[in-house]
Tab-separated table of C-alpha atoms and ligand atoms in Angstrom:
chain	number	residue	atom	x	y	z
A	45	MET	CA	-37.492	-61.856	77.612
A	46	THR	CA	-36.664	-58.441	76.428
A	47	ALA	CA	-37.518	-54.855	77.120
A	48	GLN	CA	-38.558	-51.781	75.248
A	49	ILE	CA	-37.520	-48.888	77.470
A	50	GLU	CA	-39.168	-45.488	77.309
A	51	ILE	CA	-37.635	-42.495	79.051
A	52	ASP	CA	-40.085	-39.625	78.962
A	53	SER	CA	-39.240	-36.008	79.894
A	54	VAL	CA	-36.971	-37.005	82.748
A	55	THR	CA	-35.320	-34.406	84.957
A	56	LYS	CA	-32.832	-35.075	87.750
A	57	ARG	CA	-31.530	-32.639	90.330
A	58	TYR	CA	-29.009	-32.879	93.119
A	59	GLY	CA	-29.914	-30.024	95.436
A	60	ALA	CA	-29.935	-26.852	93.364
A	61	MET	CA	-28.000	-28.458	90.503
A	62	THR	CA	-29.919	-29.898	87.558
A	63	VAL	CA	-27.881	-32.765	86.081
A	64	LEU	CA	-30.412	-34.009	83.505
A	65	GLU	CA	-33.047	-31.775	82.016
A	66	ASN	CA	-36.254	-32.884	80.331
A	67	LEU	CA	-34.631	-35.812	78.599
A	68	SER	CA	-36.552	-38.281	76.421
A	69	LEU	CA	-35.481	-41.357	74.505
A	70	SER	CA	-36.695	-44.829	73.623
A	71	VAL	CA	-34.602	-47.958	73.539
A	72	LYS	CA	-35.993	-50.653	71.259
A	73	ALA	CA	-36.382	-54.271	72.301
A	74	ASN	CA	-33.056	-56.117	71.885
A	75	GLU	CA	-31.262	-52.943	71.002
A	76	PHE	CA	-27.672	-52.282	72.082
A	77	MET	CA	-27.764	-48.628	73.060
A	78	VAL	CA	-24.664	-46.713	74.135
A	79	PHE	CA	-24.753	-43.529	76.215
A	80	LEU	CA	-21.670	-41.559	75.197
A	81	GLY	CA	-20.500	-38.279	76.624
A	82	PRO	CA	-17.799	-36.486	78.584
A	83	SER	CA	-17.214	-37.011	82.272
A	84	GLY	CA	-19.942	-35.523	84.428
A	85	CYS	CA	-22.589	-35.229	81.703
A	86	GLY	CA	-25.003	-37.496	83.580
A	87	LYS	CA	-24.592	-40.903	81.873
A	88	SER	CA	-24.305	-42.900	85.096
A	89	THR	CA	-27.090	-40.914	86.691
A	90	LEU	CA	-29.448	-41.767	83.834
A	91	LEU	CA	-28.466	-45.446	83.946
A	92	ARG	CA	-28.920	-45.567	87.718
A	93	MET	CA	-32.351	-44.012	87.364
A	94	ILE	CA	-33.340	-46.828	85.002
A	95	ALA	CA	-31.967	-49.377	87.473
A	96	GLY	CA	-33.763	-47.729	90.369
A	97	LEU	CA	-30.620	-46.681	92.235
A	98	GLU	CA	-31.526	-43.001	91.830
A	99	SER	CA	-34.920	-41.353	92.082
A	100	VAL	CA	-36.560	-39.501	89.185
A	101	ASP	CA	-37.493	-35.895	89.967
A	102	GLU	CA	-39.733	-35.327	86.965
A	103	GLY	CA	-40.934	-37.475	84.087
A	104	THR	CA	-41.377	-41.235	83.810
A	105	ILE	CA	-39.490	-44.378	82.846
A	106	SER	CA	-41.427	-47.354	81.453
A	107	ILE	CA	-40.547	-50.857	80.337
A	108	ASN	CA	-42.841	-52.554	77.825
A	109	GLY	CA	-45.484	-49.951	78.556
A	110	GLN	CA	-45.395	-50.390	82.314
A	111	ARG	CA	-44.154	-47.547	84.453
A	112	ILE	CA	-41.141	-48.659	86.521
A	113	ASP	CA	-39.646	-45.529	88.040
A	114	THR	CA	-41.945	-45.984	91.016
A	115	LEU	CA	-40.858	-49.616	91.567
A	116	PRO	CA	-38.000	-50.683	93.858
A	117	PRO	CA	-34.855	-51.851	91.987
A	118	GLY	CA	-35.499	-55.532	92.725
A	119	LYS	CA	-38.866	-55.423	90.966
A	120	ARG	CA	-37.607	-53.986	87.692
A	121	ASP	CA	-36.128	-57.146	86.218
A	122	ILE	CA	-32.949	-55.348	85.183
A	123	ALA	CA	-29.326	-56.325	85.852
A	124	MET	CA	-26.540	-53.809	86.174
A	125	VAL	CA	-22.797	-54.324	85.708
A	126	PHE	CA	-20.496	-51.735	87.269
A	127	GLN	CA	-16.992	-50.563	86.449
A	128	SER	CA	-15.905	-51.609	89.946
A	129	TYR	CA	-17.278	-55.194	89.520
A	130	ALA	CA	-18.917	-54.999	92.993
A	131	LEU	CA	-18.300	-58.693	93.750
A	132	TYR	CA	-18.489	-60.076	97.288
A	133	PRO	CA	-14.829	-60.722	98.216
A	134	HIS	CA	-15.517	-63.506	100.728
A	135	MET	CA	-17.644	-65.566	98.309
A	136	THR	CA	-16.501	-67.841	95.509
A	137	VAL	CA	-17.252	-66.934	91.912
A	138	SER	CA	-20.007	-69.510	91.890
A	139	ASP	CA	-21.593	-68.130	95.077
A	140	ASN	CA	-21.289	-64.584	93.788
A	141	MET	CA	-23.331	-65.584	90.767
A	142	ALA	CA	-25.802	-67.622	92.811
A	143	PHE	CA	-26.372	-65.053	95.530
A	144	GLY	CA	-29.029	-62.924	93.855
A	145	LEU	CA	-30.871	-65.993	92.551
A	146	ARG	CA	-31.004	-67.765	95.912
A	147	ASN	CA	-32.271	-64.524	97.458
A	148	ILE	CA	-35.315	-64.524	95.233
A	149	GLY	CA	-35.905	-68.229	95.766
A	150	VAL	CA	-34.809	-69.705	92.455
A	151	PRO	CA	-34.597	-73.533	92.986
A	152	ALA	CA	-31.074	-74.928	93.473
A	153	ASP	CA	-30.985	-77.032	90.294
A	154	LYS	CA	-31.999	-74.041	88.227
A	155	VAL	CA	-29.335	-71.908	89.912
A	156	SER	CA	-26.672	-74.507	89.003
A	157	SER	CA	-27.762	-74.868	85.418
A	158	ARG	CA	-27.877	-71.130	84.842
A	159	ILE	CA	-24.400	-70.701	86.358
A	160	ALA	CA	-23.039	-73.535	84.217
A	161	GLU	CA	-24.516	-71.935	81.104
A	162	ALA	CA	-23.156	-68.473	81.904
A	163	ALA	CA	-19.747	-69.907	82.827
A	164	ARG	CA	-19.612	-71.716	79.499
A	165	MET	CA	-20.575	-68.583	77.592
A	166	LEU	CA	-17.978	-66.456	79.365
A	167	GLU	CA	-15.320	-69.203	79.588
A	168	ILE	CA	-14.971	-68.908	83.341
A	169	GLY	CA	-15.863	-72.526	84.214
A	170	HIS	CA	-12.393	-73.143	85.650
A	171	LEU	CA	-12.710	-70.160	87.994
A	172	LEU	CA	-15.960	-71.028	89.730
A	173	GLU	CA	-14.403	-72.072	93.052
A	174	ARG	CA	-12.001	-69.136	93.280
A	175	LYS	CA	-12.595	-65.948	95.229
A	176	PRO	CA	-12.527	-62.540	93.455
A	177	GLY	CA	-9.131	-61.713	95.019
A	178	GLN	CA	-7.642	-64.633	93.071
A	179	LEU	CA	-8.790	-63.290	89.699
A	180	SER	CA	-7.415	-60.771	87.219
A	181	GLY	CA	-9.389	-57.630	86.457
A	182	GLY	CA	-10.681	-59.064	83.202
A	183	GLN	CA	-11.785	-62.272	84.917
A	184	ARG	CA	-13.549	-60.314	87.649
A	185	GLN	CA	-15.410	-58.293	85.076
A	186	ARG	CA	-16.499	-61.501	83.352
A	187	VAL	CA	-17.810	-62.801	86.655
A	188	ALA	CA	-19.716	-59.568	87.150
A	189	ILE	CA	-21.230	-59.986	83.680
A	190	GLY	CA	-21.984	-63.645	84.501
A	191	ARG	CA	-23.803	-62.586	87.629
A	192	ALA	CA	-25.990	-60.350	85.470
A	193	ILE	CA	-26.617	-63.059	82.852
A	194	VAL	CA	-27.854	-65.677	85.345
A	195	LYS	CA	-30.627	-63.321	86.419
A	196	GLU	CA	-32.027	-63.552	82.882
A	197	PRO	CA	-33.112	-59.947	83.095
A	198	LYS	CA	-35.230	-58.041	80.601
A	199	ALA	CA	-32.401	-55.555	80.203
A	200	PHE	CA	-28.704	-55.252	80.971
A	201	LEU	CA	-27.193	-51.975	82.065
A	202	PHE	CA	-23.409	-51.599	81.851
A	203	ASP	CA	-21.632	-48.653	83.454
A	204	GLU	CA	-18.147	-48.395	81.911
A	205	PRO	CA	-17.486	-52.106	82.490
A	206	LEU	CA	-14.220	-52.070	80.540
A	207	SER	CA	-12.543	-48.992	81.925
A	208	ASN	CA	-10.560	-50.756	84.662
A	209	LEU	CA	-8.937	-53.105	82.151
A	210	ASP	CA	-5.617	-52.532	80.450
A	211	ALA	CA	-5.636	-51.584	76.768
A	212	ALA	CA	-5.230	-55.071	75.273
A	213	LEU	CA	-7.732	-56.691	77.590
A	214	ARG	CA	-10.145	-53.879	76.965
A	215	VAL	CA	-10.190	-54.593	73.261
A	216	ARG	CA	-10.540	-58.341	73.815
A	217	THR	CA	-13.357	-57.931	76.308
A	218	ARG	CA	-15.060	-55.516	73.949
A	219	VAL	CA	-15.077	-58.131	71.214
A	220	GLU	CA	-16.352	-60.727	73.706
A	221	LEU	CA	-19.152	-58.385	74.694
A	222	ALA	CA	-20.118	-57.998	71.048
A	223	GLN	CA	-20.218	-61.802	70.730
A	224	LEU	CA	-22.170	-62.146	73.951
A	225	ARG	CA	-24.633	-59.639	72.674
A	226	ASN	CA	-25.354	-61.892	69.689
A	227	ARG	CA	-25.987	-64.860	71.976
A	228	VAL	CA	-28.015	-63.180	74.711
A	229	LYS	CA	-31.117	-61.684	73.187
A	230	SER	CA	-31.833	-58.824	75.501
A	231	THR	CA	-31.905	-55.062	75.574
A	232	MET	CA	-28.548	-53.601	76.568
A	233	ILE	CA	-27.574	-50.095	77.601
A	234	PHE	CA	-23.881	-49.411	77.851
A	235	VAL	CA	-22.358	-46.249	79.278
A	236	THR	CA	-18.937	-45.071	78.189
A	237	HIS	CA	-16.939	-41.956	77.474
A	238	ASP	CA	-14.848	-43.948	74.990
A	239	GLN	CA	-16.028	-43.265	71.467
A	240	ILE	CA	-14.375	-46.394	70.069
A	241	GLU	CA	-16.453	-48.543	72.412
A	242	ALA	CA	-19.525	-46.618	71.388
A	243	MET	CA	-18.795	-46.923	67.667
A	244	THR	CA	-17.967	-50.636	67.803
A	245	LEU	CA	-20.705	-51.912	70.113
A	246	ALA	CA	-23.748	-49.755	69.539
A	247	ASP	CA	-26.772	-50.230	67.353
A	248	ARG	CA	-27.452	-46.630	68.245
A	249	VAL	CA	-25.519	-44.071	70.235
A	250	VAL	CA	-26.984	-41.389	72.490
A	251	VAL	CA	-24.489	-38.532	72.618
A	252	MET	CA	-24.974	-36.580	75.835
A	253	ASN	CA	-23.528	-33.288	76.952
A	254	ASN	CA	-24.354	-30.662	79.464
A	255	ARG	CA	-27.626	-32.088	80.902
A	256	LYS	CA	-29.103	-33.045	77.567
A	257	ILE	CA	-29.016	-35.271	74.513
A	258	GLU	CA	-27.054	-33.852	71.581
A	259	GLN	CA	-27.874	-36.613	69.099
A	260	ILE	CA	-29.277	-40.122	68.846
A	261	GLY	CA	-28.173	-42.152	65.850
A	262	THR	CA	-26.293	-45.125	64.479
A	263	PRO	CA	-22.515	-44.931	64.849
A	264	MET	CA	-22.111	-43.955	61.188
A	265	ASP	CA	-24.889	-41.362	61.503
A	266	ILE	CA	-23.138	-39.534	64.267
A	267	TYR	CA	-19.792	-39.848	62.521
A	268	LEU	CA	-20.922	-38.716	59.070
A	269	ARG	CA	-23.719	-36.378	60.045
A	270	PRO	CA	-22.963	-34.990	63.502
A	271	ALA	CA	-25.940	-32.913	64.624
A	272	SER	CA	-23.873	-30.276	66.366
A	273	ARG	CA	-20.395	-28.946	66.673
A	274	PHE	CA	-20.143	-30.713	70.012
A	275	VAL	CA	-20.839	-34.131	68.454
A	276	ALA	CA	-18.449	-33.373	65.587
A	277	THR	CA	-15.731	-32.568	68.102
A	278	PHE	CA	-16.402	-35.444	70.475
A	279	VAL	CA	-16.726	-38.262	67.945
A	280	GLY	CA	-13.805	-39.214	65.713
A	281	SER	CA	-10.079	-39.341	66.307
A	282	PRO	CA	-8.183	-37.183	65.569
A	283	THR	CA	-10.851	-34.640	66.283
A	284	MET	CA	-12.387	-32.796	63.341
A	285	ASN	CA	-10.521	-29.745	62.023
A	286	PHE	CA	-12.381	-26.449	62.317
A	287	MET	CA	-11.669	-23.253	60.401
A	288	PRO	CA	-13.502	-19.956	60.122
A	289	ALA	CA	-15.237	-19.625	56.764
A	290	GLN	CA	-17.231	-17.001	54.900
A	291	ILE	CA	-20.158	-18.546	53.092
A	292	SER	CA	-21.348	-17.658	49.625
A	293	GLU	CA	-23.237	-19.768	47.098
A	294	ALA	CA	-22.464	-21.170	43.674
A	295	ASP	CA	-24.569	-23.616	41.616
A	296	GLY	CA	-26.846	-24.169	44.588
A	297	PHE	CA	-24.105	-25.203	46.977
A	298	ALA	CA	-22.335	-23.355	49.761
A	299	VAL	CA	-18.861	-22.087	48.942
A	300	ALA	CA	-16.547	-21.529	51.885
A	301	THR	CA	-13.892	-18.842	51.678
A	302	LEU	CA	-11.155	-19.615	54.171
A	303	SER	CA	-8.951	-17.088	55.930
A	304	ASP	CA	-6.144	-17.433	53.362
A	305	GLY	CA	-8.615	-16.481	50.649
A	306	SER	CA	-8.893	-19.980	49.197
A	307	ARG	CA	-12.362	-21.084	48.188
A	308	LEU	CA	-13.828	-24.516	48.766
A	309	GLN	CA	-16.971	-25.700	47.012
A	310	THR	CA	-18.882	-27.834	49.526
A	311	GLY	CA	-21.674	-30.342	49.042
A	312	VAL	CA	-23.889	-28.481	51.484
A	313	PRO	CA	-26.996	-27.111	49.734
A	314	GLY	CA	-26.743	-23.327	49.751
A	315	ARG	CA	-30.383	-22.812	50.673
A	316	LEU	CA	-29.771	-24.358	54.096
A	317	LEU	CA	-27.407	-21.615	55.169
A	318	THR	CA	-27.428	-17.934	55.803
A	319	ARG	CA	-24.505	-16.070	54.240
A	320	GLY	CA	-21.563	-14.792	56.220
A	321	ASP	CA	-19.605	-16.187	59.160
A	322	HIS	CA	-19.587	-19.926	59.708
A	323	THR	CA	-17.161	-22.614	60.752
A	324	LEU	CA	-15.983	-25.235	58.303
A	325	GLY	CA	-15.420	-28.681	59.782
A	326	ILE	CA	-13.410	-31.326	57.981
A	327	ARG	CA	-11.896	-34.587	59.187
A	328	ALA	CA	-8.232	-35.441	58.660
A	329	GLU	CA	-9.175	-38.240	56.236
A	330	ALA	CA	-10.772	-35.653	53.920
A	331	ILE	CA	-7.578	-33.606	53.753
A	332	ARG	CA	-4.842	-35.052	51.578
A	333	ARG	CA	-1.329	-34.010	50.800
A	334	THR	CA	-0.961	-32.988	47.176
A	335	GLY	CA	2.101	-33.521	45.030
A	336	ASP	CA	2.219	-30.008	43.649
A	337	ASP	CA	0.970	-26.592	44.611
A	338	GLU	CA	-1.303	-26.265	41.621
A	339	HIS	CA	-3.874	-28.701	42.963
A	340	SER	CA	-3.581	-27.492	46.522
A	341	ALA	CA	-6.290	-25.576	48.272
A	342	THR	CA	-3.810	-24.406	50.818
A	343	THR	CA	-0.259	-24.945	51.985
A	344	GLY	CA	1.376	-25.290	55.370
A	345	THR	CA	4.367	-26.527	57.319
A	346	VAL	CA	4.387	-29.928	59.002
A	347	GLU	CA	5.131	-29.605	62.724
A	348	VAL	CA	4.241	-33.026	64.088
A	349	LEU	CA	4.043	-36.445	62.439
A	350	GLU	CA	2.064	-39.273	63.989
A	351	ARG	CA	2.856	-42.585	62.342
A	352	LEU	CA	0.000	-44.951	63.142
A	353	GLY	CA	1.175	-47.724	60.854
A	354	ASP	CA	-1.694	-47.825	58.387
A	355	ARG	CA	-1.754	-44.032	58.032
A	356	THR	CA	0.216	-40.996	59.067
A	357	LEU	CA	-1.264	-37.881	60.613
A	358	LEU	CA	0.316	-34.613	59.517
A	359	TYR	CA	-0.143	-31.766	61.998
A	360	THR	CA	0.298	-28.828	59.678
A	361	ARG	CA	0.577	-25.122	60.488
A	362	LEU	CA	-1.269	-22.947	57.981
A	363	ALA	CA	-0.406	-19.390	56.998
A	364	ASP	CA	-3.002	-17.973	59.402
A	365	GLY	CA	-1.307	-19.746	62.319
A	366	ARG	CA	-3.994	-22.399	62.606
A	367	MET	CA	-2.977	-26.055	62.994
A	368	ILE	CA	-4.856	-28.647	60.994
A	369	VAL	CA	-4.438	-32.398	60.806
A	370	ALA	CA	-4.260	-34.082	57.424
A	371	GLU	CA	-3.939	-37.772	56.652
A	372	ASP	CA	-1.251	-39.379	54.554
A	373	ILE	CA	-0.366	-42.999	53.767
A	374	GLY	CA	1.353	-45.205	56.350
A	375	LEU	CA	4.719	-44.938	54.650
A	376	SER	CA	4.515	-41.182	54.292
A	377	ARG	CA	7.729	-39.593	53.049
A	378	VAL	CA	6.939	-36.275	54.650
A	379	SER	CA	9.345	-34.990	57.317
A	380	ILE	CA	8.896	-32.463	60.062
A	381	GLY	CA	9.468	-28.976	58.715
A	382	ASP	CA	8.358	-29.827	55.162
A	383	ARG	CA	6.124	-27.374	53.391
A	384	ILE	CA	3.260	-29.310	51.874
A	385	GLY	CA	0.228	-28.596	49.762
A	386	LEU	CA	-3.162	-29.792	50.994
A	387	SER	CA	-6.371	-30.501	49.153
A	388	LEU	CA	-9.675	-30.461	51.010
A	389	ASP	CA	-12.560	-32.658	49.913
A	390	GLY	CA	-15.466	-30.237	49.948
A	391	GLN	CA	-17.986	-33.077	49.598
A	392	ARG	CA	-16.895	-34.283	53.010
A	393	ALA	CA	-16.874	-30.855	54.641
A	394	HIS	CA	-19.419	-29.802	57.262
A	395	LEU	CA	-20.556	-26.308	58.109
A	396	PHE	CA	-21.545	-25.029	61.534
A	397	ASP	CA	-23.366	-21.820	62.340
A	398	ALA	CA	-22.654	-19.578	65.307
A	399	ASP	CA	-24.957	-21.677	67.517
A	400	GLY	CA	-23.107	-24.891	66.649
A	401	ALA	CA	-25.896	-26.305	64.461
A	402	ALA	CA	-24.503	-28.496	61.672
A	403	TYR	CA	-25.090	-28.651	57.913
A	404	HIS	CA	-23.926	-31.527	55.760
A	405	ALA	CA	-23.682	-32.516	52.123
A	406	GLU	CA	-26.909	-34.240	51.086
A	407	ASN	CA	-25.082	-37.454	50.194
A	408	SER	CA	-22.859	-37.508	53.287
A	409	GLY	CA	-24.879	-40.290	54.910
A	410	HIS	CA	-24.513	-42.579	51.906
A	411	GLY	CA	-20.801	-43.106	51.582
B	172	ATP	N1	-24.978	-38.211	94.641
B	172	ATP	C1	-24.688	-37.077	94.028
B	172	ATP	N2	-24.817	-35.888	94.652
B	172	ATP	C2	-24.550	-34.722	94.029
B	172	ATP	N3	-24.114	-34.633	92.745
B	172	ATP	C3	-23.959	-35.778	92.076
B	172	ATP	C4	-24.218	-37.054	92.671
B	172	ATP	N4	-23.978	-38.014	91.742
B	172	ATP	C5	-23.569	-37.358	90.637
B	172	ATP	N5	-23.560	-36.013	90.834
B	172	ATP	C6	-23.230	-34.991	89.809
B	172	ATP	O1	-24.078	-35.186	88.694
B	172	ATP	C7	-23.392	-34.970	87.476
B	172	ATP	C8	-23.511	-36.202	86.609
B	172	ATP	O2	-22.792	-37.263	87.202
B	172	ATP	P1	-22.667	-38.696	86.525
B	172	ATP	O3	-21.993	-39.578	87.500
B	172	ATP	O4	-23.987	-39.120	86.038
B	172	ATP	O5	-21.704	-38.379	85.300
B	172	ATP	P2	-21.105	-39.376	84.210
B	172	ATP	O6	-21.545	-38.859	82.887
B	172	ATP	O7	-21.426	-40.770	84.555
B	172	ATP	O8	-19.532	-39.087	84.356
B	172	ATP	P3	-18.274	-40.127	84.306
B	172	ATP	O9	-17.951	-40.337	82.857
B	172	ATP	O10	-17.196	-39.329	84.994
B	172	ATP	O11	-18.644	-41.356	85.041
B	172	ATP	C9	-21.956	-34.621	87.863
B	172	ATP	O12	-21.841	-33.221	87.837
B	172	ATP	C10	-21.825	-35.133	89.276
B	172	ATP	O13	-20.903	-34.379	90.002
B	173	MG	MG1	-20.236	-42.389	85.158
């Protein structure tokens, strides 16, 4: 069983404060949707409204065409997994998983078979008689996921389920979740403020900020064609470089004149933009160190080196005092204090107007 979820013009207030404003989105059946955004932007609130743990002030939420925001949580056929696990400490793992099923009168043999199946899937069969206090954080989170699976819900809602795990376990559990997702055919909504989780797990990402949706798209959509300066800043690490640019046009494309007077031909169609003040955005991977000054768009002094193994990030101070991050090979021979030349790939540059609206090269979504 699966769910197509429709959120239509939903508004949520706490007292005088509006936390979500007139927000609409649809989640397709069997889709893995990630809500991504900074702390406090309303991700959990939206998820809890779908689960029925928060009321909806305006608008509607429907599953498979049936309105559910008026139903009590238990009637929505949705399972939620929390960051805090929320297991009953005095019950065994097995009883924790069985509890919700027994409550709704699922026959005992069915309860056992569903627990056995979930335990097999999550590799927690050997833990079934333990209590939560005797488990590691990662094991507890698996039990919490198991408890959701045995309900065989139409949709799973995950609220930052990995954020209490240490870095290594987080990555492992993330991969397990991706595998689980392939086995359990169900709609999943996953809340996180971690863009790597969003990029790796999502079919589509909903980027939220400041009461509203900034962009809905596939991970590569939001990476390559961020709809706003906010999305461009929030998605991608290191964060995108931004520089003031004066826009003119040549051969139909926007030309950016940077503060040092250098000119960069972009792939952004000139007709999309007004002339004058804009911001150029360019990711570190589109800025390379050049061997000689002749092929350099600009030069600067390296202040910080981050060696990440497969690549090296060069934090470089430009003549105008601005710091930009360029990417070099893993075994970069650059040292701190070196003056280096940089070339910017204009085809991978983005332009933003004063309101933060984004303009991209026409081919930027196609590699
Ligand atoms: N019960 C409540 N009463 C009043 N304000 C609340 C309540 N719950 C949440 N808020 C406020 O609503 C806003 C959205 O909170 P929410 O928990 O949805 O954010 P979030 O995106 O999940 O953040 P985080 O990443 O920190 O979990 C915040 O400003 C928060 O302070
Ligand atoms: Mg939250």
